[in-house]
XYZ file of C-alpha atoms in Angstrom:
331
model
C 112.794 49.949 76.724
C 112.655 48.286 80.109
C 110.589 51.430 81.611
C 108.427 50.979 78.632
C 107.658 47.752 79.014
C 107.052 48.252 82.828
C 104.892 51.096 82.234
C 102.485 48.858 80.228
C 102.231 45.715 82.310
C 101.015 48.643 84.876
C 98.420 49.880 82.820
C 97.310 46.599 81.619
C 97.024 44.877 85.540
C 95.415 48.313 86.811
C 92.973 48.094 84.112
C 92.126 44.231 83.567
C 92.853 42.189 86.577
C 90.779 44.250 88.998
C 87.775 43.703 86.244
C 88.915 40.143 85.972
C 88.670 38.998 89.193
C 85.803 35.628 89.631
C 84.336 36.940 86.423
C 85.189 33.833 83.912
C 82.373 31.249 85.770
C 80.870 28.267 84.099
C 77.022 28.358 83.676
C 75.101 25.836 85.462
C 71.684 24.312 83.823
C 69.934 22.077 86.648
C 66.884 19.995 85.807
C 64.718 18.316 88.711
C 62.394 15.952 87.052
C 59.211 14.608 88.715
C 57.520 12.515 85.968
C 58.436 12.006 82.386
C 57.226 15.434 81.399
C 57.031 17.150 84.473
C 60.113 19.304 85.300
C 61.988 22.239 86.498
C 64.681 23.962 84.932
C 66.675 26.282 86.539
C 69.722 28.251 84.122
C 72.774 29.851 86.062
C 74.305 32.686 83.622
C 77.397 34.027 84.438
C 77.237 37.792 84.594
C 80.728 39.861 83.599
C 79.957 43.787 85.602
C 76.553 44.838 84.184
C 76.607 42.611 81.462
C 75.241 38.669 81.510
C 77.344 36.059 78.989
C 75.055 35.419 75.581
C 73.934 31.699 76.357
C 70.743 30.252 76.586
C 69.474 26.622 77.329
C 67.890 24.826 74.747
C 65.743 21.422 74.762
C 64.884 19.713 71.488
C 60.966 19.731 72.334
C 61.682 23.392 72.457
C 59.716 23.056 76.574
C 61.789 26.189 77.163
C 61.787 28.627 74.351
C 59.648 31.099 75.870
C 60.296 33.719 78.720
C 61.023 32.352 81.868
C 58.823 31.726 84.869
C 60.725 33.435 87.319
C 63.947 35.430 87.014
C 66.412 36.756 89.549
C 69.934 37.920 89.481
C 73.309 38.322 91.686
C 76.220 39.582 91.225
C 77.328 36.614 89.770
C 74.638 35.131 88.269
C 71.447 35.357 86.363
C 69.086 32.877 87.542
C 65.866 32.114 84.907
C 63.803 28.952 86.180
C 61.236 27.042 83.733
C 58.394 25.183 84.820
C 57.502 22.726 82.650
C 53.875 20.430 83.349
C 52.723 17.634 80.656
C 55.316 18.382 78.185
C 57.466 15.975 75.797
C 59.306 13.457 78.140
C 62.699 14.091 79.085
C 64.247 11.335 77.847
C 65.544 10.979 74.191
C 65.723 15.224 74.275
C 68.869 16.888 73.516
C 70.072 19.994 75.765
C 72.080 22.357 74.186
C 73.656 25.502 75.069
C 73.477 28.065 72.601
C 76.111 30.353 72.050
C 78.695 28.444 73.910
C 80.853 27.873 71.085
C 81.537 31.555 70.875
C 82.216 31.611 74.236
C 84.910 30.784 76.457
C 82.720 29.199 79.273
C 82.024 26.091 80.237
C 78.262 24.901 81.209
C 77.933 22.225 84.176
C 74.535 20.123 83.460
C 72.867 18.260 86.660
C 69.965 16.105 86.323
C 68.304 14.620 89.091
C 65.427 11.839 87.954
C 62.605 10.908 90.217
C 64.262 7.892 91.934
C 67.225 10.352 92.891
C 69.746 9.376 90.588
C 71.905 12.152 89.171
C 73.477 12.730 85.267
C 76.287 15.296 85.954
C 78.902 16.366 82.963
C 79.617 19.220 81.491
C 79.739 20.618 78.063
C 82.281 23.259 76.536
C 82.223 25.343 73.428
C 84.144 22.472 71.247
C 80.956 20.089 72.508
C 78.001 22.536 73.412
C 74.789 19.585 73.595
C 74.316 16.513 74.649
C 71.170 13.699 74.355
C 69.630 13.078 77.666
C 69.161 9.471 78.251
C 70.560 6.523 80.109
C 73.222 6.277 78.108
C 74.070 9.998 79.391
C 76.991 9.908 82.636
C 75.671 8.808 85.762
C 78.470 9.533 87.683
C 80.361 12.923 88.376
C 82.060 13.805 85.596
C 85.701 14.434 86.274
C 86.275 17.250 84.355
C 83.415 19.199 85.237
C 84.550 20.556 88.715
C 88.688 19.549 88.445
C 88.766 22.091 85.494
C 86.302 24.116 87.549
C 88.992 24.513 90.218
C 91.645 25.041 88.045
C 89.711 27.774 86.263
C 89.085 30.027 89.173
C 92.453 29.954 90.676
C 93.933 31.049 87.363
C 91.145 33.514 86.422
C 91.180 34.892 90.076
C 94.034 37.345 90.149
C 93.819 38.360 94.087
C 94.541 34.800 94.906
C 97.081 34.724 92.317
C 98.574 38.391 94.052
C 98.441 36.916 97.558
C 100.891 33.659 96.129
C 102.952 36.081 93.966
C 103.525 38.058 97.316
C 104.827 34.811 99.512
C 107.190 34.263 96.526
C 108.693 37.520 96.302
C 108.858 37.753 100.019
C 110.599 34.551 100.438
C 112.202 34.157 96.749
C 112.335 31.186 94.591
C 113.953 28.475 97.150
C 112.612 25.723 99.472
C 111.271 27.888 101.999
C 107.899 29.273 99.520
C 107.020 25.137 99.754
C 106.431 25.587 103.516
C 104.875 28.585 102.768
C 102.547 27.003 100.067
C 101.827 24.162 101.957
C 100.548 26.516 104.788
C 98.285 28.318 102.561
C 97.201 24.832 101.122
C 96.137 23.275 104.322
C 94.534 26.316 105.639
C 91.957 26.500 102.603
C 91.038 23.201 101.893
C 90.341 23.169 105.695
C 87.939 26.255 105.608
C 86.509 25.389 101.227
C 85.404 22.175 103.012
C 84.164 23.468 105.785
C 82.029 26.358 104.460
C 81.236 23.628 101.310
C 79.168 21.214 102.859
C 77.618 23.694 104.827
C 78.972 24.009 108.725
C 80.590 27.558 108.327
C 78.743 30.767 106.362
C 80.077 34.398 106.278
C 79.393 36.997 104.163
C 80.943 36.810 100.918
C 81.609 40.522 100.646
C 83.257 40.681 103.952
C 85.603 37.416 103.004
C 86.188 38.968 99.565
C 87.495 42.555 101.363
C 89.007 40.715 104.162
C 91.010 38.568 101.049
C 91.846 41.620 99.555
C 92.976 43.329 102.745
C 95.781 40.011 102.892
C 97.073 41.135 99.960
C 98.005 44.706 101.191
C 99.444 42.999 104.112
C 101.805 41.215 102.014
C 102.721 44.000 100.253
C 104.070 46.266 102.797
C 105.954 43.410 103.736
C 107.494 43.116 100.680
C 108.653 46.991 101.285
C 109.774 46.873 104.852
C 113.154 46.787 105.417
C 113.324 46.107 109.337
C 116.831 45.611 111.508
C 115.369 42.507 112.855
C 113.221 40.013 110.689
C 109.581 40.500 111.069
C 107.264 37.665 111.869
C 106.513 37.556 108.001
C 109.854 37.080 107.091
C 110.745 34.505 109.887
C 108.079 32.175 109.412
C 105.988 32.995 106.394
C 104.126 29.883 106.563
C 102.575 30.942 109.532
C 101.183 34.170 107.766
C 100.409 32.169 104.873
C 98.289 29.340 106.762
C 96.361 32.049 108.493
C 95.207 34.038 105.548
C 94.925 30.948 103.523
C 91.654 30.409 106.252
C 90.546 33.144 104.836
C 91.308 32.404 100.974
C 89.357 29.311 101.615
C 86.113 31.095 102.139
C 86.308 32.565 99.160
C 87.087 29.573 96.847
C 83.633 28.388 98.347
C 81.784 31.097 97.161
C 82.575 29.640 93.486
C 81.196 26.121 94.681
C 78.388 28.187 96.339
C 76.966 29.995 93.317
C 76.962 26.424 91.218
C 76.461 23.960 94.223
C 77.599 20.424 94.755
C 75.824 16.927 93.637
C 73.827 15.909 95.929
C 75.483 12.165 95.787
C 78.561 13.189 95.428
C 79.574 16.417 97.215
C 82.769 15.495 98.903
C 83.834 13.733 95.306
C 83.083 17.454 93.638
C 85.018 19.162 96.403
C 87.789 17.375 96.546
C 88.439 17.397 92.485
C 87.558 21.368 92.883
C 90.302 21.435 95.598
C 92.707 19.363 93.423
C 91.617 21.719 90.480
C 93.191 24.756 92.856
C 96.068 23.170 93.644
C 96.742 22.616 90.005
C 96.005 25.942 89.129
C 98.040 27.535 92.369
C 101.096 24.957 91.157
C 101.054 26.309 87.277
C 101.121 29.882 88.607
C 103.987 29.282 90.554
C 106.002 27.820 88.375
C 105.641 30.025 85.562
C 106.099 32.914 88.646
C 109.407 30.819 88.949
C 110.628 30.792 86.038
C 109.948 34.546 85.046
C 112.188 35.317 88.553
C 115.258 33.424 87.520
C 115.189 34.855 83.654
C 115.337 38.180 85.339
C 118.050 37.414 87.387
C 120.016 36.564 83.868
C 118.568 40.243 82.804
C 119.319 41.853 84.904
C 123.100 41.293 84.723
C 122.733 43.500 81.769
C 120.592 45.261 82.389
C 121.578 47.568 85.614
C 118.023 49.445 85.779
C 116.106 46.331 87.501
C 118.545 47.205 90.189
C 117.291 50.543 90.945
C 115.004 51.052 93.718
C 112.163 52.141 92.345
C 112.712 48.664 90.087
C 112.883 46.840 93.630
C 109.377 48.613 94.864
C 107.736 48.420 91.585
C 106.165 44.764 91.899
C 104.917 45.732 95.885
C 103.382 49.028 94.686
C 101.366 47.040 91.916
C 100.507 44.484 94.415
C 99.521 46.381 96.897
C 97.550 49.152 94.756
C 95.584 46.796 92.812
C 94.825 45.039 96.448
C 93.972 48.582 97.942
C 91.386 49.570 94.939
C 89.690 46.014 95.354
C 89.103 46.515 99.582
C 87.448 49.649 98.750
C 85.347 48.676 96.286
C 84.570 45.081 98.423
C 83.699 47.465 101.376
C 81.650 49.520 99.584
C 79.512 46.204 98.597
C 78.963 45.214 101.983
């Protein structure tokens, strides 16, 4: 029974996680207004593999119910732009994201008026529309970037596998807090520098190096040297070093969506707090599972078998090696 469960988990991880890494992203609709009836609408629609999520922005005036004036695509988004000239005034219209109630995706909304003031909010499946006007939120909506951070970490299995590898290497004891703190400080530093434009690296290279860092941790889980390795003696040093890479990868999620002009620092802080909330949620769940398995092990000696002890390292390392190859080929 236990072997069957482990086999099922292994198959699920091998098929689901590689396809899921960084695929859950919010959409973005940005409206830059130059006059009451003149504005540019940019729509960034998440792409999953070769398929775009079935979403479409709609203004109640019907101004963008036509083919876009420009269309481009990236690995993460399909980008469409409409130029509206002499149309109905933007104020008083209703913005609706069609298809949002049938999805699990949020949509960030950023509207900039001619005087530079911004409306920032988030539309969710339960509330897919908003009325544009003076009564709309003028400040940065806290859930927008906070939830983006939580969703990014919880739907990024590469980052989670790195944290899981550290947890398995150190064990559910106080030492793991030192390692997680080092990881947090490091990725917060590079995330801020990259998101604010002070650092710039090719995202494909960073993603490949992130995957390579997971292979390294998986290898450390299998090594049983006579003397403890650097990672085993000072795991926080390794966590800090690789955290610098992971922070640059986190910045990629923000670069796709962008930061609001007058609230970049606050948005960055909210995103980073969201990442930490998601990370702590994952660690708490993983520790609970580890402690539960320790109790089960007393009744199931098969969990003490060498293959069972090595299985997590091989699953983590195997998935990470697949990502390394996939991402190197994409460079």
